[in-house]
Coordinates of C-alpha atoms in Angstrom, one line a residue:
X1 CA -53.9 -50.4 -174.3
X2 CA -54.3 -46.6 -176.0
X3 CA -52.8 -43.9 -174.4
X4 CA -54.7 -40.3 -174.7
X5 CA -53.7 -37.2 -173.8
X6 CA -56.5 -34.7 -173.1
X7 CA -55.0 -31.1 -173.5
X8 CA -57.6 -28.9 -171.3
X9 CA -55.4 -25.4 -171.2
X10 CA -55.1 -23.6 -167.8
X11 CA -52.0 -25.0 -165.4
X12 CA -51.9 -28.0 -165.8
X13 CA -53.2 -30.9 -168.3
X14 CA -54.2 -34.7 -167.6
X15 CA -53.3 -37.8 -168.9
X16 CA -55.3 -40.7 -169.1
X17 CA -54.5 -44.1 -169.8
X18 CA -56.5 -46.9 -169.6
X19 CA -58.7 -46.5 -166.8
X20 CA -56.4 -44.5 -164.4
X21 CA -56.3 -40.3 -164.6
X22 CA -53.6 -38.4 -163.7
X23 CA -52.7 -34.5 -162.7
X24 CA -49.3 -33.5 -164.6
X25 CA -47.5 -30.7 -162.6
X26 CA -46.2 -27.0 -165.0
X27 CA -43.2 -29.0 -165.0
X28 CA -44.3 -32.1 -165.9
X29 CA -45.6 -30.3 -169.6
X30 CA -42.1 -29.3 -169.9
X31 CA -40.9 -32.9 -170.7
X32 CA -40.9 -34.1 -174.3
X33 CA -44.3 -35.5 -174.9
X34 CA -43.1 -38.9 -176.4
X35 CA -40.7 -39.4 -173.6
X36 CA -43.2 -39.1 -171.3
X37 CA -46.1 -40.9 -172.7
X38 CA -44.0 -43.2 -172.8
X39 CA -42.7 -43.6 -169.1
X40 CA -46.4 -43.1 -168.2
X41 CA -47.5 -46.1 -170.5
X42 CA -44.5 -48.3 -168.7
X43 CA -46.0 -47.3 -165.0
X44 CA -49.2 -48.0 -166.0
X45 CA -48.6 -51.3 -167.2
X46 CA -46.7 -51.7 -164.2
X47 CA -49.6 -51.2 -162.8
X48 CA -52.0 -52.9 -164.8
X49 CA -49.9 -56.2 -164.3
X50 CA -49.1 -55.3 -160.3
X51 CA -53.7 -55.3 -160.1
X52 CA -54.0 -58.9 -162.5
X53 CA -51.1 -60.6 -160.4
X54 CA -53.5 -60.1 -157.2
X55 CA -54.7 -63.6 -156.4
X56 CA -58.5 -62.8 -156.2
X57 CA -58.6 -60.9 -159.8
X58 CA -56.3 -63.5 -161.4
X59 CA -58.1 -66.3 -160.5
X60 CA -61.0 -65.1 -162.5
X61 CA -58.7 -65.3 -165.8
X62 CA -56.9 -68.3 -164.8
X63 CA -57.2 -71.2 -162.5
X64 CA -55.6 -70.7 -159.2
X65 CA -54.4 -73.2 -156.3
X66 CA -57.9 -73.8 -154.1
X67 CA -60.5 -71.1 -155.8
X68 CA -63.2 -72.0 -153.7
X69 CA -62.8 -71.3 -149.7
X70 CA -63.1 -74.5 -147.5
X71 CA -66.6 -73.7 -146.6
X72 CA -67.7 -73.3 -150.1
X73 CA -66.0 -76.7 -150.9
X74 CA -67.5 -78.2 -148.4
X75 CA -70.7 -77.6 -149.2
X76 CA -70.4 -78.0 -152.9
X77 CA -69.5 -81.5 -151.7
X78 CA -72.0 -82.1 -149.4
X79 CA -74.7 -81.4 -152.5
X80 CA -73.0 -83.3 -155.0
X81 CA -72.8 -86.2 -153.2
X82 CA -76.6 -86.2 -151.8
X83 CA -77.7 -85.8 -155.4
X84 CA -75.3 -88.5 -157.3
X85 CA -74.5 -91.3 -154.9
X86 CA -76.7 -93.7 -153.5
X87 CA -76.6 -96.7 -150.8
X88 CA -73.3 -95.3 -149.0
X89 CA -74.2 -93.5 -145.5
X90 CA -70.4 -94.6 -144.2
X91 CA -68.9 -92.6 -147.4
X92 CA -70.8 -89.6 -147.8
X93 CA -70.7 -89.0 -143.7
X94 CA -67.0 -89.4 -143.0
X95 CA -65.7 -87.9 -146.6
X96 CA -68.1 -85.0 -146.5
X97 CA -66.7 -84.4 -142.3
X98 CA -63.0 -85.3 -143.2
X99 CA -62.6 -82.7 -146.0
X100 CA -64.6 -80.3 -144.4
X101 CA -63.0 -79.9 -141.2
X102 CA -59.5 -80.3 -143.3
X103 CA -60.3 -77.4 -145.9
X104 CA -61.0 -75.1 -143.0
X105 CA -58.1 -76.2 -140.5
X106 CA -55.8 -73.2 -141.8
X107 CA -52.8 -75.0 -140.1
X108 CA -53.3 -78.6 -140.4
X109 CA -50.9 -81.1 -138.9
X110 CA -50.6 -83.6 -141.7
X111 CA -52.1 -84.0 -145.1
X112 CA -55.3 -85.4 -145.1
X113 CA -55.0 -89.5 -146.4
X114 CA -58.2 -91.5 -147.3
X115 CA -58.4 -94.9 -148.5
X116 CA -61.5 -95.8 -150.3
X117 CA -62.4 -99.3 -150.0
X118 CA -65.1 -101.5 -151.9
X119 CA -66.3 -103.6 -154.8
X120 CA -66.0 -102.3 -158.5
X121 CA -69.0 -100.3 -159.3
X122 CA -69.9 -98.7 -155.7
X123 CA -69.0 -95.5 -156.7
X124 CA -65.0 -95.0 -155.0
X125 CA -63.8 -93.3 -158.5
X126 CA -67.3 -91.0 -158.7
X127 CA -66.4 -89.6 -155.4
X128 CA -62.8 -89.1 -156.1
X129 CA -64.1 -87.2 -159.2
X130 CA -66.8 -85.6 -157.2
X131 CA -64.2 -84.3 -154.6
X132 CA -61.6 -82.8 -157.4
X133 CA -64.8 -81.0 -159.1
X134 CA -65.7 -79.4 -155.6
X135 CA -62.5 -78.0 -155.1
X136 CA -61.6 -77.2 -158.5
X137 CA -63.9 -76.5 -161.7
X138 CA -61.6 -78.5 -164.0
X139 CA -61.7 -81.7 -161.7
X140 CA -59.9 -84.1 -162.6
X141 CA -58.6 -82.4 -165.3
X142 CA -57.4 -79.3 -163.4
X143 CA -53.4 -79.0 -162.9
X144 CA -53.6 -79.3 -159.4
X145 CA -55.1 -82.6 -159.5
X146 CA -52.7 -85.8 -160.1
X147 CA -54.3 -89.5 -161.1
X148 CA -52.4 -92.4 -161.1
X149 CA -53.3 -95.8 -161.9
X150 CA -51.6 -98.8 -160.9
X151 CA -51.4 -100.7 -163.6
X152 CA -51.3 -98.0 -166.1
X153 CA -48.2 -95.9 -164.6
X154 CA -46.6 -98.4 -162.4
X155 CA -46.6 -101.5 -164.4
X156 CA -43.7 -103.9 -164.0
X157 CA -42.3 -104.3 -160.8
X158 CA -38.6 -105.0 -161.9
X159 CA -38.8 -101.1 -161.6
X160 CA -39.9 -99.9 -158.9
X161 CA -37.0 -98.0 -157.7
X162 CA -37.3 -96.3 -160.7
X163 CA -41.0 -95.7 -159.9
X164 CA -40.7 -94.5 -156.6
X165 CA -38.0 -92.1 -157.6
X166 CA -40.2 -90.4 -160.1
X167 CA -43.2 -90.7 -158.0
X168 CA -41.1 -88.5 -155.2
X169 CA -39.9 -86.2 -157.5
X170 CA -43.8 -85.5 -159.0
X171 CA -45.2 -85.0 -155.5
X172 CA -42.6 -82.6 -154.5
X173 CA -42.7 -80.3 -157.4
X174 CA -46.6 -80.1 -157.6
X175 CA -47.4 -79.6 -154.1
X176 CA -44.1 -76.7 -154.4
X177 CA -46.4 -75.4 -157.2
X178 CA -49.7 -75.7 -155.1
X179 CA -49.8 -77.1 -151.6
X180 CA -53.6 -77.7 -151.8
X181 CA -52.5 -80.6 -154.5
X182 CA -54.6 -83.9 -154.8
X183 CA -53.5 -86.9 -155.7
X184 CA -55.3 -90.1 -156.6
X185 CA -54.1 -93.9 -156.7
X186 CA -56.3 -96.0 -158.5
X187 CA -55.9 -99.6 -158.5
X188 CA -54.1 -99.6 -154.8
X189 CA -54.8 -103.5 -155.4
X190 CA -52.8 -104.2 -158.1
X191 CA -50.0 -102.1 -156.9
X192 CA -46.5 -103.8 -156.0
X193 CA -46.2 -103.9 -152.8
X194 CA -43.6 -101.7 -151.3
X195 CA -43.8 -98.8 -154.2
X196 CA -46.5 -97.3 -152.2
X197 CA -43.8 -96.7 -149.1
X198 CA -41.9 -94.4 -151.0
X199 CA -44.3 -91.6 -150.2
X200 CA -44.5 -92.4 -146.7
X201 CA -42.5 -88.9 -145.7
X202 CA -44.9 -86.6 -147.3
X203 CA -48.0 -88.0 -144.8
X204 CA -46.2 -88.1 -142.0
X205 CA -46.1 -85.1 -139.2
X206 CA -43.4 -82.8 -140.7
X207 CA -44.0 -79.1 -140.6
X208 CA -41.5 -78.8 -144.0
X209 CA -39.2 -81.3 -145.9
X210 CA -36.7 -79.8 -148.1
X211 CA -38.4 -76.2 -147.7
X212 CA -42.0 -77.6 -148.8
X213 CA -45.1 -78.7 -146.3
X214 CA -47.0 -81.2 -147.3
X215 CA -49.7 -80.7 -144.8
X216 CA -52.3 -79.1 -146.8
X217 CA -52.2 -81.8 -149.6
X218 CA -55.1 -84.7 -150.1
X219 CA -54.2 -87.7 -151.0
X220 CA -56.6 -90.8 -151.8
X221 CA -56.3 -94.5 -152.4
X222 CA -58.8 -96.9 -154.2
X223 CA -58.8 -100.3 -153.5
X224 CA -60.7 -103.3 -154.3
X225 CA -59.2 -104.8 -151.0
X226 CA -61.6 -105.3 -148.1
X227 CA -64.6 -105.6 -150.3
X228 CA -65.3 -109.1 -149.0
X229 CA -65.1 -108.4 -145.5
X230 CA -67.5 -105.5 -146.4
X231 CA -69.8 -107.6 -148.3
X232 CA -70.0 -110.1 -145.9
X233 CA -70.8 -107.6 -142.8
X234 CA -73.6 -106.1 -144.8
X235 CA -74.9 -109.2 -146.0
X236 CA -75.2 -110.3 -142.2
X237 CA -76.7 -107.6 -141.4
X238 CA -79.5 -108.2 -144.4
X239 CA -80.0 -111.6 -143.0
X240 CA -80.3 -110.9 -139.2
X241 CA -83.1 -107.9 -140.4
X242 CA -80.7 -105.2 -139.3
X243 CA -81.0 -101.7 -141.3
X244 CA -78.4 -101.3 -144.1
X245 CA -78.0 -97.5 -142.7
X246 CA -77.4 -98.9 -138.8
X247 CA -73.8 -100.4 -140.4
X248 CA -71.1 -98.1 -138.3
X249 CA -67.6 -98.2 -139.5
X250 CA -67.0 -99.5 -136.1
X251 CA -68.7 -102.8 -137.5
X252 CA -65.9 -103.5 -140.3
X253 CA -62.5 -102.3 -138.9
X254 CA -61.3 -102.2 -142.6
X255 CA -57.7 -101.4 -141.5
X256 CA -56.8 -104.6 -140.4
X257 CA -58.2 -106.3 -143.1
X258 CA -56.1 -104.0 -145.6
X259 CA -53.5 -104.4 -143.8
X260 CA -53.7 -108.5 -144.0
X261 CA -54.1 -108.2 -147.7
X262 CA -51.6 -110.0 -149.7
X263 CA -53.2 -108.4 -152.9
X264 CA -53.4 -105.3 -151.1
X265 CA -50.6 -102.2 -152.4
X266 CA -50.9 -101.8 -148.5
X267 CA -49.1 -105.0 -148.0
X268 CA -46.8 -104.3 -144.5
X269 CA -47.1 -100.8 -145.6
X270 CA -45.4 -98.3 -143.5
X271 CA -48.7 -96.1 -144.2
X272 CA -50.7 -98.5 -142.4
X273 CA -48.2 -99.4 -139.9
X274 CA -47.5 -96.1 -138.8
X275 CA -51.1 -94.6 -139.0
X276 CA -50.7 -92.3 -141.3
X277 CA -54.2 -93.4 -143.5
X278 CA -56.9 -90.6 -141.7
X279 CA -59.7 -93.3 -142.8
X280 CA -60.5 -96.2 -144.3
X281 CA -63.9 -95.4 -145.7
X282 CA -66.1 -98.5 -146.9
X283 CA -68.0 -98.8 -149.6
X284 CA -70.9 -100.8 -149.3
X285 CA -72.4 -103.1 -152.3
X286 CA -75.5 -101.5 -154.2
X287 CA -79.2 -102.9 -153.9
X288 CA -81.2 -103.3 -156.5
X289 CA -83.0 -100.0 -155.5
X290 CA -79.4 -98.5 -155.7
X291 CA -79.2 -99.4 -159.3
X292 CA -83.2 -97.9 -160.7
X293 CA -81.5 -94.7 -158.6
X294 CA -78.4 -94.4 -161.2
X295 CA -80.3 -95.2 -164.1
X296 CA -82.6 -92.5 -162.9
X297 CA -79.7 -89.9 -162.7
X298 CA -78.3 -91.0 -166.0
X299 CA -81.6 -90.6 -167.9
X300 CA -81.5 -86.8 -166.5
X301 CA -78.4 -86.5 -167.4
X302 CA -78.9 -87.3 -170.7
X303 CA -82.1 -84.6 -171.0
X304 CA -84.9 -87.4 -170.8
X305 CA -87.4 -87.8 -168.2
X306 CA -86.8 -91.0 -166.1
X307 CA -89.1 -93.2 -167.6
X308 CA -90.0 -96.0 -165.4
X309 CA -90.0 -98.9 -167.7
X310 CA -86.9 -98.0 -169.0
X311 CA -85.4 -97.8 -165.3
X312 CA -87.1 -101.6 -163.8
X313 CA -85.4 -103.3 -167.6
X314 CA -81.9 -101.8 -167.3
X315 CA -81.8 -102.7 -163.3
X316 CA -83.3 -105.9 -163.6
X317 CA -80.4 -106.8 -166.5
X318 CA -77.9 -106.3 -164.1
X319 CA -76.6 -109.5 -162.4
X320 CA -76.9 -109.8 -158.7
X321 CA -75.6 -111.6 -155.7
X322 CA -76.1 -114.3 -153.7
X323 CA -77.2 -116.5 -155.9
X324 CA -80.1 -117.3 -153.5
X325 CA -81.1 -113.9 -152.3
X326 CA -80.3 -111.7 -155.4
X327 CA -79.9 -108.9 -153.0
X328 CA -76.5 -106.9 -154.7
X329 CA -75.3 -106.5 -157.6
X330 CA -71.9 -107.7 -158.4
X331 CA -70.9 -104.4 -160.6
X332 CA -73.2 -102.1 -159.3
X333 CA -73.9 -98.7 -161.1
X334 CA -70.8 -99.7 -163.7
X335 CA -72.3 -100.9 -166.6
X336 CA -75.4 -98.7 -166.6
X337 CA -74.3 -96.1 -168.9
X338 CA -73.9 -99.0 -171.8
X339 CA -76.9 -100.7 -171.0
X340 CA -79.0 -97.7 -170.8
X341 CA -77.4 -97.3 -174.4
X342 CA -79.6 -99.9 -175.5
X343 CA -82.7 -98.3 -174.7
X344 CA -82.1 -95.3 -175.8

């Protein structure tokens, strides 16, 4: 920063530094000029530092916990998810209510807990991805979001005290840091049963533990589990001529099923058992019209025009089942990116 001192005669003289202008008092002049440029540098950059600390003019130098207002996340979400994910009415509804009505609850009881649910492919990681990148621009790369996956960071179950120990300690020092923290479980599934207890305290309906709330935190699970029962409700519904979109979450009770899981990380979970899990959101297997839609989305994507031929041969590669009705596909929108490779 320069300093400059502007000498205009008469009674007094002014200073300016940086952007601020002062008055200096007859008496003022009398001080040694070095002494007192530089005590007027120090207060300005006092000040200067006093202005960037303030949260709203910080944030636009560097990322700050929750940037964008509830309403403005909701809404960011709300588009994202109408434009990018297709054939799941249940999700988009309750997720887009959920986080909404959460973001904007300025004194929320509990941290908000979802459990995703449904085959590989259906889009539970997109959303999860969707949701970081509507509350922060670095998604799932941002500091305030945390990923774990099962089999990646909890792998042998000889430790899991270990594991549970460091989990604790992780939780409590990021949401300390930002208590709008996410955190993501991938691969609930595959994750030893009983590992998942160990966060059981931060859900539940504490106002503080140790000095820190939790309440404002998100927390969500994917799972495999429940994809059958999910399957199979859909797929009678195909079969008795119902509408895919009539399906209610009312019609699967996914919780129980969960719950009952043997392969579940939710295995006589505490979580479950106490009721700390807000929802269990289903997600339902894609149609082949499900599938053209992503191919579409991935040729934009890319910069080319969705070109039609291109769209019916990378949907009509995929596999589908039942074997008789060819109705869903068994890895939905996963594999299109490499296929659509192919092509292009």
């Amino acid at each position: 920063m320069k300093l400059l001192a502007l000498p205009l005669g008469g009674r007094g003289s002014l200073l300016l530094v940086g952007c601020v202008l002062w008055q200096l008092s007859p008496a003022a002049q009398a001080v040694e000029p070095i002494s007192l440029g530089l005590a007027l540098a120090g207060a300005a950059a006092s000040a200067l530092t006093g202005i960037i600390s303030y949260p709203k003019l910080y944030c636009y130098f560097a990322e700050c916990c929750l940037q964008r207002p509830g309403a403005r996340s909701g809404a960011a979400l709300q588009e994202n998810l109408d434009q990018k994910l297709f054939g799941q009415h249940l999700a988009k509804k309750v997720i887009v209510k959920s986080l909404a009505g959460f973001l904007n609850n300025s004194n929320p009881k509990k941290p908000l807990a979802l459990s995703l649910h449904g085959w590989t492919g259906t889009g539970k990681n997109f959303v999860s991805k969707i949701i970081a990148e509507s509350l922060y621009e670095g998604g799932l790369n941002s500091r305030y979001v945390h990923q774990f996956v099962s089999t990646l960071h909890f792998p042998h179950r000889q430790n899991i005290t270990q594991y549970k120990d460091q989990l604790q300690m992780w939780i409590r020092g990021n949401v300390s840091d930002c208590a709008r923290s996410i955190f993501i479980f991938d691969e609930m599934d595959k994750m030893h049963a009983g590992l998942i207890d160990s966060i059981k305290p931060f859900l539940d309906y504490y106002e503080e533990l140790d000095g820190v709330s939790y309440r404002k935190a998100i927390f969500i699970f994917l799972s495999n589990a429940g994809a059958e029962k999910i399957t199979e409700v859909a797929l009678n519904f195909w079969r008795s001529g119902k509408r895919r979109e009539d399906l209610s979450l009312r019609d699967l009770e996914l919780s129980l099923s969960v719950f009952n899981n043997k392969n579940s990380g939710f295995w006589h979970s505490s979580l479950i058992d106490k009721h700390l899990i807000d929802y269990f959101i289903p997600f339902l297997p894609l149609e082949y019209k499900h599938v053209k839609m992503c191919v579409r989305v991935e040729l934009e994507a890319r910069g080319y025009e969705a070109d039609e031929d291109i769209v019916m041969q990378v949907a009509d590669e995929m596999t589908y089942f039942p074997k008789e009705e060819r109705i869903y596909s068994d890895k939905g929108c996963k594999t299109v990116c490499t296929k659509l490779d192919f092509y292009l």
